JSON list of C-alpha atoms and ligand atoms in Angstrom, two decimals:
[
{"chain": "A", "resi": 8, "resn": "MET", "atom": "CA", "xyz": [-142.06, -4.29, 25.71]},
{"chain": "A", "resi": 9, "resn": "ALA", "atom": "CA", "xyz": [-145.59, -5.63, 25.84]},
{"chain": "A", "resi": 10, "resn": "SER", "atom": "CA", "xyz": [-147.44, -8.93, 25.59]},
{"chain": "A", "resi": 11, "resn": "GLY", "atom": "CA", "xyz": [-151.08, -7.95, 25.84]},
{"chain": "A", "resi": 12, "resn": "GLU", "atom": "CA", "xyz": [-153.48, -5.06, 25.43]},
{"chain": "A", "resi": 13, "resn": "GLY", "atom": "CA", "xyz": [-150.77, -2.43, 25.45]},
{"chain": "A", "resi": 14, "resn": "SER", "atom": "CA", "xyz": [-152.74, 0.21, 27.33]},
{"chain": "A", "resi": 15, "resn": "ASN", "atom": "CA", "xyz": [-149.66, 1.08, 29.42]},
{"chain": "A", "resi": 16, "resn": "PHE", "atom": "CA", "xyz": [-147.56, 1.31, 26.28]},
{"chain": "A", "resi": 17, "resn": "GLU", "atom": "CA", "xyz": [-150.07, 3.75, 24.82]},
{"chain": "A", "resi": 18, "resn": "ALA", "atom": "CA", "xyz": [-150.18, 5.76, 28.06]},
{"chain": "A", "resi": 19, "resn": "LEU", "atom": "CA", "xyz": [-146.41, 6.13, 27.89]},
{"chain": "A", "resi": 20, "resn": "VAL", "atom": "CA", "xyz": [-146.51, 7.25, 24.28]},
{"chain": "A", "resi": 21, "resn": "ASN", "atom": "CA", "xyz": [-149.25, 9.77, 25.09]},
{"chain": "A", "resi": 22, "resn": "ALA", "atom": "CA", "xyz": [-147.32, 11.15, 28.07]},
{"chain": "A", "resi": 23, "resn": "CYS", "atom": "CA", "xyz": [-144.29, 11.73, 25.84]},
{"chain": "A", "resi": 24, "resn": "ARG", "atom": "CA", "xyz": [-146.36, 13.31, 23.09]},
{"chain": "A", "resi": 25, "resn": "ALA", "atom": "CA", "xyz": [-148.13, 15.57, 25.57]},
{"chain": "A", "resi": 26, "resn": "ASP", "atom": "CA", "xyz": [-144.72, 16.67, 26.90]},
{"chain": "A", "resi": 27, "resn": "HIS", "atom": "CA", "xyz": [-145.44, 15.27, 30.35]},
{"chain": "A", "resi": 28, "resn": "LEU", "atom": "CA", "xyz": [-142.28, 13.23, 29.93]},
{"chain": "A", "resi": 29, "resn": "PRO", "atom": "CA", "xyz": [-139.29, 14.57, 27.96]},
{"chain": "A", "resi": 30, "resn": "ALA", "atom": "CA", "xyz": [-138.77, 11.34, 26.07]},
{"chain": "A", "resi": 31, "resn": "ASP", "atom": "CA", "xyz": [-139.68, 9.43, 22.92]},
{"chain": "A", "resi": 32, "resn": "VAL", "atom": "CA", "xyz": [-140.96, 5.91, 22.67]},
{"chain": "A", "resi": 33, "resn": "VAL", "atom": "CA", "xyz": [-138.92, 4.71, 19.72]},
{"chain": "A", "resi": 34, "resn": "GLN", "atom": "CA", "xyz": [-140.04, 1.14, 19.46]},
{"chain": "A", "resi": 35, "resn": "LEU", "atom": "CA", "xyz": [-142.41, -1.54, 20.70]},
{"chain": "A", "resi": 36, "resn": "VAL", "atom": "CA", "xyz": [-141.17, -5.08, 21.29]},
{"chain": "A", "resi": 37, "resn": "VAL", "atom": "CA", "xyz": [-143.81, -7.80, 21.56]},
{"chain": "A", "resi": 38, "resn": "ASN", "atom": "CA", "xyz": [-143.69, -11.55, 22.04]},
{"chain": "A", "resi": 39, "resn": "ARG", "atom": "CA", "xyz": [-147.15, -12.22, 20.60]},
{"chain": "A", "resi": 40, "resn": "PRO", "atom": "CA", "xyz": [-147.87, -11.41, 16.97]},
{"chain": "A", "resi": 41, "resn": "GLN", "atom": "CA", "xyz": [-151.50, -10.45, 17.42]},
{"chain": "A", "resi": 42, "resn": "CYS", "atom": "CA", "xyz": [-151.59, -8.68, 20.74]},
{"chain": "A", "resi": 43, "resn": "GLY", "atom": "CA", "xyz": [-153.49, -5.43, 21.23]},
{"chain": "A", "resi": 44, "resn": "ALA", "atom": "CA", "xyz": [-150.24, -3.55, 21.73]},
{"chain": "A", "resi": 45, "resn": "VAL", "atom": "CA", "xyz": [-149.32, -4.16, 18.07]},
{"chain": "A", "resi": 46, "resn": "GLU", "atom": "CA", "xyz": [-152.57, -2.55, 16.89]},
{"chain": "A", "resi": 47, "resn": "ARG", "atom": "CA", "xyz": [-151.95, 0.41, 19.14]},
{"chain": "A", "resi": 48, "resn": "ALA", "atom": "CA", "xyz": [-148.40, 0.82, 17.83]},
{"chain": "A", "resi": 49, "resn": "GLU", "atom": "CA", "xyz": [-149.69, 0.79, 14.26]},
{"chain": "A", "resi": 50, "resn": "ARG", "atom": "CA", "xyz": [-152.25, 3.46, 15.08]},
{"chain": "A", "resi": 51, "resn": "LEU", "atom": "CA", "xyz": [-149.60, 5.52, 16.90]},
{"chain": "A", "resi": 52, "resn": "GLY", "atom": "CA", "xyz": [-147.02, 5.11, 14.14]},
{"chain": "A", "resi": 53, "resn": "ILE", "atom": "CA", "xyz": [-144.44, 3.33, 16.29]},
{"chain": "A", "resi": 54, "resn": "PRO", "atom": "CA", "xyz": [-142.37, 0.52, 14.77]},
{"chain": "A", "resi": 55, "resn": "THR", "atom": "CA", "xyz": [-142.86, -2.92, 16.27]},
{"chain": "A", "resi": 56, "resn": "ALA", "atom": "CA", "xyz": [-140.48, -5.86, 16.54]},
{"chain": "A", "resi": 57, "resn": "LEU", "atom": "CA", "xyz": [-141.76, -9.35, 17.26]},
{"chain": "A", "resi": 58, "resn": "PHE", "atom": "CA", "xyz": [-139.75, -11.87, 19.28]},
{"chain": "A", "resi": 59, "resn": "ASP", "atom": "CA", "xyz": [-141.99, -14.89, 19.63]},
{"chain": "A", "resi": 60, "resn": "HIS", "atom": "CA", "xyz": [-140.98, -16.77, 22.78]},
{"chain": "A", "resi": 61, "resn": "ARG", "atom": "CA", "xyz": [-142.28, -20.02, 21.24]},
{"chain": "A", "resi": 62, "resn": "ALA", "atom": "CA", "xyz": [-139.62, -19.80, 18.55]},
{"chain": "A", "resi": 63, "resn": "VAL", "atom": "CA", "xyz": [-136.66, -19.85, 20.93]},
{"chain": "A", "resi": 64, "resn": "SER", "atom": "CA", "xyz": [-135.23, -22.53, 23.19]},
{"chain": "A", "resi": 65, "resn": "SER", "atom": "CA", "xyz": [-134.81, -20.60, 26.44]},
{"chain": "A", "resi": 66, "resn": "ARG", "atom": "CA", "xyz": [-135.59, -17.38, 28.28]},
{"chain": "A", "resi": 67, "resn": "GLU", "atom": "CA", "xyz": [-131.93, -16.38, 27.92]},
{"chain": "A", "resi": 68, "resn": "GLU", "atom": "CA", "xyz": [-132.10, -16.84, 24.18]},
{"chain": "A", "resi": 69, "resn": "LEU", "atom": "CA", "xyz": [-135.20, -14.67, 23.92]},
{"chain": "A", "resi": 70, "resn": "ASP", "atom": "CA", "xyz": [-133.48, -11.94, 25.90]},
{"chain": "A", "resi": 71, "resn": "ARG", "atom": "CA", "xyz": [-130.27, -12.30, 23.86]},
{"chain": "A", "resi": 72, "resn": "ARG", "atom": "CA", "xyz": [-132.18, -11.72, 20.65]},
{"chain": "A", "resi": 73, "resn": "ILE", "atom": "CA", "xyz": [-133.97, -8.72, 22.07]},
{"chain": "A", "resi": 74, "resn": "VAL", "atom": "CA", "xyz": [-130.73, -7.19, 23.36]},
{"chain": "A", "resi": 75, "resn": "ALA", "atom": "CA", "xyz": [-129.02, -7.75, 20.01]},
{"chain": "A", "resi": 76, "resn": "HIS", "atom": "CA", "xyz": [-131.94, -6.13, 18.23]},
{"chain": "A", "resi": 77, "resn": "LEU", "atom": "CA", "xyz": [-132.04, -3.10, 20.52]},
{"chain": "A", "resi": 78, "resn": "ASP", "atom": "CA", "xyz": [-128.28, -2.70, 20.44]},
{"chain": "A", "resi": 79, "resn": "GLY", "atom": "CA", "xyz": [-128.39, -0.27, 17.54]},
{"chain": "A", "resi": 80, "resn": "GLU", "atom": "CA", "xyz": [-130.89, 2.05, 19.28]},
{"chain": "A", "resi": 81, "resn": "GLN", "atom": "CA", "xyz": [-129.59, 4.59, 21.75]},
{"chain": "A", "resi": 82, "resn": "LEU", "atom": "CA", "xyz": [-132.02, 3.72, 24.50]},
{"chain": "A", "resi": 83, "resn": "ASP", "atom": "CA", "xyz": [-132.09, 5.27, 27.93]},
{"chain": "A", "resi": 84, "resn": "PHE", "atom": "CA", "xyz": [-134.75, 2.88, 29.23]},
{"chain": "A", "resi": 85, "resn": "VAL", "atom": "CA", "xyz": [-136.50, -0.34, 28.42]},
{"chain": "A", "resi": 86, "resn": "VAL", "atom": "CA", "xyz": [-140.00, -0.48, 29.89]},
{"chain": "A", "resi": 87, "resn": "MET", "atom": "CA", "xyz": [-141.82, -3.73, 30.53]},
{"chain": "A", "resi": 88, "resn": "ALA", "atom": "CA", "xyz": [-145.35, -2.46, 30.00]},
{"chain": "A", "resi": 89, "resn": "GLY", "atom": "CA", "xyz": [-147.20, -5.72, 30.51]},
{"chain": "A", "resi": 90, "resn": "TRP", "atom": "CA", "xyz": [-144.32, -7.97, 29.40]},
{"chain": "A", "resi": 91, "resn": "MET", "atom": "CA", "xyz": [-145.53, -11.38, 30.52]},
{"chain": "A", "resi": 92, "resn": "ARG", "atom": "CA", "xyz": [-142.19, -13.18, 30.32]},
{"chain": "A", "resi": 93, "resn": "ILE", "atom": "CA", "xyz": [-139.73, -13.76, 33.11]},
{"chain": "A", "resi": 94, "resn": "VAL", "atom": "CA", "xyz": [-136.60, -11.86, 32.19]},
{"chain": "A", "resi": 95, "resn": "THR", "atom": "CA", "xyz": [-133.06, -13.08, 32.71]},
{"chain": "A", "resi": 96, "resn": "ASP", "atom": "CA", "xyz": [-129.71, -11.62, 33.61]},
{"chain": "A", "resi": 97, "resn": "VAL", "atom": "CA", "xyz": [-129.07, -11.17, 29.89]},
{"chain": "A", "resi": 98, "resn": "LEU", "atom": "CA", "xyz": [-131.60, -8.33, 29.69]},
{"chain": "A", "resi": 99, "resn": "LEU", "atom": "CA", "xyz": [-130.76, -7.01, 33.15]},
{"chain": "A", "resi": 100, "resn": "ALA", "atom": "CA", "xyz": [-127.05, -6.80, 32.41]},
{"chain": "A", "resi": 101, "resn": "ALA", "atom": "CA", "xyz": [-127.70, -4.93, 29.17]},
{"chain": "A", "resi": 102, "resn": "TYR", "atom": "CA", "xyz": [-129.84, -2.28, 30.89]},
{"chain": "A", "resi": 103, "resn": "PRO", "atom": "CA", "xyz": [-128.64, -1.90, 34.49]},
{"chain": "A", "resi": 104, "resn": "GLN", "atom": "CA", "xyz": [-130.85, 0.59, 36.38]},
{"chain": "A", "resi": 105, "resn": "ARG", "atom": "CA", "xyz": [-132.65, 1.11, 33.07]},
{"chain": "A", "resi": 106, "resn": "LEU", "atom": "CA", "xyz": [-135.17, -1.72, 33.00]},
{"chain": "A", "resi": 107, "resn": "ILE", "atom": "CA", "xyz": [-138.58, -0.74, 34.40]},
{"chain": "A", "resi": 108, "resn": "ASN", "atom": "CA", "xyz": [-141.62, -2.92, 35.13]},
{"chain": "A", "resi": 109, "resn": "ILE", "atom": "CA", "xyz": [-145.22, -2.11, 36.01]},
{"chain": "A", "resi": 110, "resn": "HIS", "atom": "CA", "xyz": [-147.13, -4.53, 38.22]},
{"chain": "A", "resi": 111, "resn": "PRO", "atom": "CA", "xyz": [-150.78, -4.48, 39.35]},
{"chain": "A", "resi": 112, "resn": "SER", "atom": "CA", "xyz": [-150.30, -4.71, 43.12]},
{"chain": "A", "resi": 113, "resn": "LEU", "atom": "CA", "xyz": [-148.64, -2.84, 45.93]},
{"chain": "A", "resi": 114, "resn": "LEU", "atom": "CA", "xyz": [-145.38, -4.77, 45.92]},
{"chain": "A", "resi": 115, "resn": "PRO", "atom": "CA", "xyz": [-143.98, -6.66, 47.72]},
{"chain": "A", "resi": 116, "resn": "SER", "atom": "CA", "xyz": [-147.51, -8.07, 48.11]},
{"chain": "A", "resi": 117, "resn": "PHE", "atom": "CA", "xyz": [-148.95, -10.30, 45.39]},
{"chain": "A", "resi": 118, "resn": "ARG", "atom": "CA", "xyz": [-146.14, -10.95, 42.97]},
{"chain": "A", "resi": 119, "resn": "GLY", "atom": "CA", "xyz": [-146.73, -12.96, 39.81]},
{"chain": "A", "resi": 120, "resn": "ALA", "atom": "CA", "xyz": [-149.22, -13.11, 36.99]},
{"chain": "A", "resi": 121, "resn": "LYS", "atom": "CA", "xyz": [-152.41, -13.30, 39.10]},
{"chain": "A", "resi": 122, "resn": "ALA", "atom": "CA", "xyz": [-151.84, -10.32, 41.38]},
{"chain": "A", "resi": 123, "resn": "ILE", "atom": "CA", "xyz": [-155.34, -8.87, 41.08]},
{"chain": "A", "resi": 124, "resn": "GLU", "atom": "CA", "xyz": [-157.05, -12.20, 41.77]},
{"chain": "A", "resi": 125, "resn": "GLN", "atom": "CA", "xyz": [-154.72, -12.80, 44.73]},
{"chain": "A", "resi": 126, "resn": "ALA", "atom": "CA", "xyz": [-155.53, -9.40, 46.22]},
{"chain": "A", "resi": 127, "resn": "LEU", "atom": "CA", "xyz": [-159.26, -10.18, 45.99]},
{"chain": "A", "resi": 128, "resn": "GLU", "atom": "CA", "xyz": [-158.78, -13.62, 47.51]},
{"chain": "A", "resi": 129, "resn": "ALA", "atom": "CA", "xyz": [-156.77, -12.16, 50.38]},
{"chain": "A", "resi": 130, "resn": "GLY", "atom": "CA", "xyz": [-159.59, -9.72, 51.10]},
{"chain": "A", "resi": 131, "resn": "VAL", "atom": "CA", "xyz": [-157.39, -6.63, 51.20]},
{"chain": "A", "resi": 132, "resn": "CYS", "atom": "CA", "xyz": [-159.17, -3.28, 51.38]},
{"chain": "A", "resi": 133, "resn": "ILE", "atom": "CA", "xyz": [-156.47, -1.42, 49.49]},
{"chain": "A", "resi": 134, "resn": "SER", "atom": "CA", "xyz": [-154.53, -2.54, 46.47]},
{"chain": "A", "resi": 135, "resn": "GLY", "atom": "CA", "xyz": [-152.81, -0.65, 43.70]},
{"chain": "A", "resi": 136, "resn": "CYS", "atom": "CA", "xyz": [-149.87, -0.75, 41.36]},
{"chain": "A", "resi": 137, "resn": "THR", "atom": "CA", "xyz": [-146.11, -0.46, 41.48]},
{"chain": "A", "resi": 138, "resn": "ALA", "atom": "CA", "xyz": [-143.58, 0.71, 38.94]},
{"chain": "A", "resi": 139, "resn": "HIS", "atom": "CA", "xyz": [-140.10, -0.50, 39.80]},
{"chain": "A", "resi": 140, "resn": "LEU", "atom": "CA", "xyz": [-136.62, -1.13, 38.50]},
{"chain": "A", "resi": 141, "resn": "VAL", "atom": "CA", "xyz": [-136.26, -4.79, 37.60]},
{"chain": "A", "resi": 142, "resn": "ALA", "atom": "CA", "xyz": [-134.21, -7.24, 39.64]},
{"chain": "A", "resi": 143, "resn": "LEU", "atom": "CA", "xyz": [-133.74, -10.91, 38.89]},
{"chain": "A", "resi": 144, "resn": "GLU", "atom": "CA", "xyz": [-136.44, -12.16, 41.23]},
{"chain": "A", "resi": 145, "resn": "VAL", "atom": "CA", "xyz": [-139.88, -11.82, 39.61]},
{"chain": "A", "resi": 146, "resn": "ASP", "atom": "CA", "xyz": [-141.68, -8.54, 40.42]},
{"chain": "A", "resi": 147, "resn": "SER", "atom": "CA", "xyz": [-138.93, -7.26, 42.66]},
{"chain": "A", "resi": 148, "resn": "GLY", "atom": "CA", "xyz": [-136.43, -4.42, 42.58]},
{"chain": "A", "resi": 149, "resn": "PRO", "atom": "CA", "xyz": [-136.23, -0.83, 43.79]},
{"chain": "A", "resi": 150, "resn": "ILE", "atom": "CA", "xyz": [-139.65, 0.81, 43.82]},
{"chain": "A", "resi": 151, "resn": "LEU", "atom": "CA", "xyz": [-139.97, 3.96, 41.73]},
{"chain": "A", "resi": 152, "resn": "VAL", "atom": "CA", "xyz": [-143.64, 4.92, 42.14]},
{"chain": "A", "resi": 153, "resn": "GLN", "atom": "CA", "xyz": [-146.73, 3.32, 43.70]},
{"chain": "A", "resi": 154, "resn": "ALA", "atom": "CA", "xyz": [-150.39, 4.23, 43.66]},
{"chain": "A", "resi": 155, "resn": "ALA", "atom": "CA", "xyz": [-153.10, 2.83, 45.93]},
{"chain": "A", "resi": 156, "resn": "VAL", "atom": "CA", "xyz": [-156.72, 2.15, 45.00]},
{"chain": "A", "resi": 157, "resn": "PRO", "atom": "CA", "xyz": [-159.59, 1.02, 47.23]},
{"chain": "A", "resi": 158, "resn": "VAL", "atom": "CA", "xyz": [-160.91, -2.52, 46.86]},
{"chain": "A", "resi": 159, "resn": "LEU", "atom": "CA", "xyz": [-164.70, -2.48, 46.99]},
{"chain": "A", "resi": 160, "resn": "GLU", "atom": "CA", "xyz": [-166.83, -5.33, 48.31]},
{"chain": "A", "resi": 161, "resn": "SER", "atom": "CA", "xyz": [-168.57, -5.52, 44.96]},
{"chain": "A", "resi": 162, "resn": "ASP", "atom": "CA", "xyz": [-165.29, -5.76, 43.02]},
{"chain": "A", "resi": 163, "resn": "THR", "atom": "CA", "xyz": [-164.58, -8.48, 40.51]},
{"chain": "A", "resi": 164, "resn": "ALA", "atom": "CA", "xyz": [-161.14, -8.99, 38.98]},
{"chain": "A", "resi": 165, "resn": "GLU", "atom": "CA", "xyz": [-162.37, -6.93, 36.02]},
{"chain": "A", "resi": 166, "resn": "THR", "atom": "CA", "xyz": [-163.61, -3.92, 37.98]},
{"chain": "A", "resi": 167, "resn": "LEU", "atom": "CA", "xyz": [-160.54, -3.87, 40.21]},
{"chain": "A", "resi": 168, "resn": "ALA", "atom": "CA", "xyz": [-158.27, -4.21, 37.19]},
{"chain": "A", "resi": 169, "resn": "GLU", "atom": "CA", "xyz": [-159.96, -1.22, 35.60]},
{"chain": "A", "resi": 170, "resn": "ARG", "atom": "CA", "xyz": [-159.33, 0.93, 38.66]},
{"chain": "A", "resi": 171, "resn": "ILE", "atom": "CA", "xyz": [-155.72, -0.23, 38.90]},
{"chain": "A", "resi": 172, "resn": "HIS", "atom": "CA", "xyz": [-155.07, 0.30, 35.19]},
{"chain": "A", "resi": 173, "resn": "ALA", "atom": "CA", "xyz": [-156.12, 3.94, 35.40]},
{"chain": "A", "resi": 174, "resn": "GLN", "atom": "CA", "xyz": [-153.44, 4.44, 38.07]},
{"chain": "A", "resi": 175, "resn": "GLU", "atom": "CA", "xyz": [-150.85, 2.44, 36.13]},
{"chain": "A", "resi": 176, "resn": "HIS", "atom": "CA", "xyz": [-151.29, 4.77, 33.19]},
{"chain": "A", "resi": 177, "resn": "ARG", "atom": "CA", "xyz": [-150.64, 7.71, 35.48]},
{"chain": "A", "resi": 178, "resn": "ILE", "atom": "CA", "xyz": [-147.60, 6.35, 37.34]},
{"chain": "A", "resi": 179, "resn": "LEU", "atom": "CA", "xyz": [-145.67, 4.65, 34.54]},
{"chain": "A", "resi": 180, "resn": "PRO", "atom": "CA", "xyz": [-144.50, 7.94, 32.95]},
{"chain": "A", "resi": 181, "resn": "LEU", "atom": "CA", "xyz": [-143.69, 9.23, 36.45]},
{"chain": "A", "resi": 182, "resn": "ALA", "atom": "CA", "xyz": [-141.61, 6.12, 37.06]},
{"chain": "A", "resi": 183, "resn": "VAL", "atom": "CA", "xyz": [-139.58, 6.67, 33.91]},
{"chain": "A", "resi": 184, "resn": "GLN", "atom": "CA", "xyz": [-139.02, 10.24, 35.01]},
{"chain": "A", "resi": 185, "resn": "ARG", "atom": "CA", "xyz": [-137.89, 9.08, 38.44]},
{"chain": "A", "resi": 186, "resn": "ALA", "atom": "CA", "xyz": [-135.56, 6.46, 36.96]},
{"chain": "A", "resi": 187, "resn": "ALA", "atom": "CA", "xyz": [-134.04, 9.17, 34.77]},
{"chain": "A", "resi": 188, "resn": "GLN", "atom": "CA", "xyz": [-133.58, 11.40, 37.80]},
{"chain": "A", "resi": 189, "resn": "ARG", "atom": "CA", "xyz": [-131.81, 8.59, 39.65]},
{"chain": "A", "resi": 190, "resn": "LEU", "atom": "CA", "xyz": [-129.28, 8.39, 36.82]},
{"chain": "A", "resi": 191, "resn": "GLY", "atom": "CA", "xyz": [-128.92, 12.15, 36.54]},
{"chain": "A", "resi": 192, "resn": "LEU", "atom": "CA", "xyz": [-130.48, 12.21, 33.09]},
{"chain": "A", "resi": 193, "resn": "LEU", "atom": "CA", "xyz": [-133.14, 14.65, 34.34]},
{"chain": "A", "resi": 194, "resn": "PRO", "atom": "CA", "xyz": [-132.85, 17.19, 37.14]},
{"chain": "A", "resi": 195, "resn": "ALA", "atom": "CA", "xyz": [-133.81, 15.83, 40.54]},
{"chain": "A", "resi": 196, "resn": "LEU", "atom": "CA", "xyz": [-136.88, 17.12, 42.31]},
{"chain": "A", "resi": 197, "resn": "PRO", "atom": "CA", "xyz": [-136.14, 19.92, 44.80]},
{"chain": "B", "resi": 15, "resn": "GRF", "atom": "C1", "xyz": [-150.82, -4.36, 33.64]},
{"chain": "B", "resi": 15, "resn": "GRF", "atom": "O1", "xyz": [-151.78, -4.57, 34.63]},
{"chain": "B", "resi": 15, "resn": "GRF", "atom": "C2", "xyz": [-149.43, -4.49, 34.19]},
{"chain": "B", "resi": 15, "resn": "GRF", "atom": "O2", "xyz": [-149.35, -4.10, 35.52]},
{"chain": "B", "resi": 15, "resn": "GRF", "atom": "C3", "xyz": [-149.18, -5.97, 34.09]},
{"chain": "B", "resi": 15, "resn": "GRF", "atom": "O3", "xyz": [-149.77, -6.33, 32.87]},
{"chain": "B", "resi": 15, "resn": "GRF", "atom": "C4", "xyz": [-150.86, -5.45, 32.59]},
{"chain": "B", "resi": 15, "resn": "GRF", "atom": "C5", "xyz": [-150.68, -4.92, 31.21]},
{"chain": "B", "resi": 15, "resn": "GRF", "atom": "O4", "xyz": [-151.79, -4.20, 30.76]},
{"chain": "B", "resi": 15, "resn": "GRF", "atom": "N1", "xyz": [-147.78, -6.28, 34.18]},
{"chain": "B", "resi": 15, "resn": "GRF", "atom": "P1", "xyz": [-151.72, -3.47, 29.34]},
{"chain": "B", "resi": 15, "resn": "GRF", "atom": "O5", "xyz": [-151.29, -4.51, 28.33]},
{"chain": "B", "resi": 15, "resn": "GRF", "atom": "O6", "xyz": [-150.74, -2.36, 29.44]},
{"chain": "B", "resi": 15, "resn": "GRF", "atom": "O7", "xyz": [-153.10, -2.97, 29.07]}
]
């Protein structure tokens, strides 16, 4: 599921295709018709489904439609790869322990949509990204993988985002692997 550029979505597809992750990305769900993720999915040959949040009356209704749509697919995981909507219990209940989010901070610090700006404002020397299982509270839930990056004095939100994104692309496939190991779908690490 993606709302924006879709670089994490593409990283996940590439990890599967390179056999770094024994999985297939079967579908992209977006909530914006013209987001970059859609273009990437077209280039990668992955079907896309659009659920425009502006066309529904509530967050629950959006999630209900998505769950109904995905019901026919035999999915092990749903990955929020830059899904900029607050999800509800409807989605959580449909994919318990199987809903993964990626967030551009070292959680539990800097939750929410402006995590990179908040990290800069706070003056932290280290930031990073977190892939986690989703709980009801925004940007919370059991942590699967984190990566740290330095924050440089010269950093702007753009330069820090670039450094964090590179790590997100690395840890998101690892997080899916770890989530699969937790459920016994893949062998656990020794
Ligand atoms: C990422 O920074 C992710 O952590 C956040 O949204 C951004 C999505 O980037 N939730 P992209 O669309 O994958 O390029």
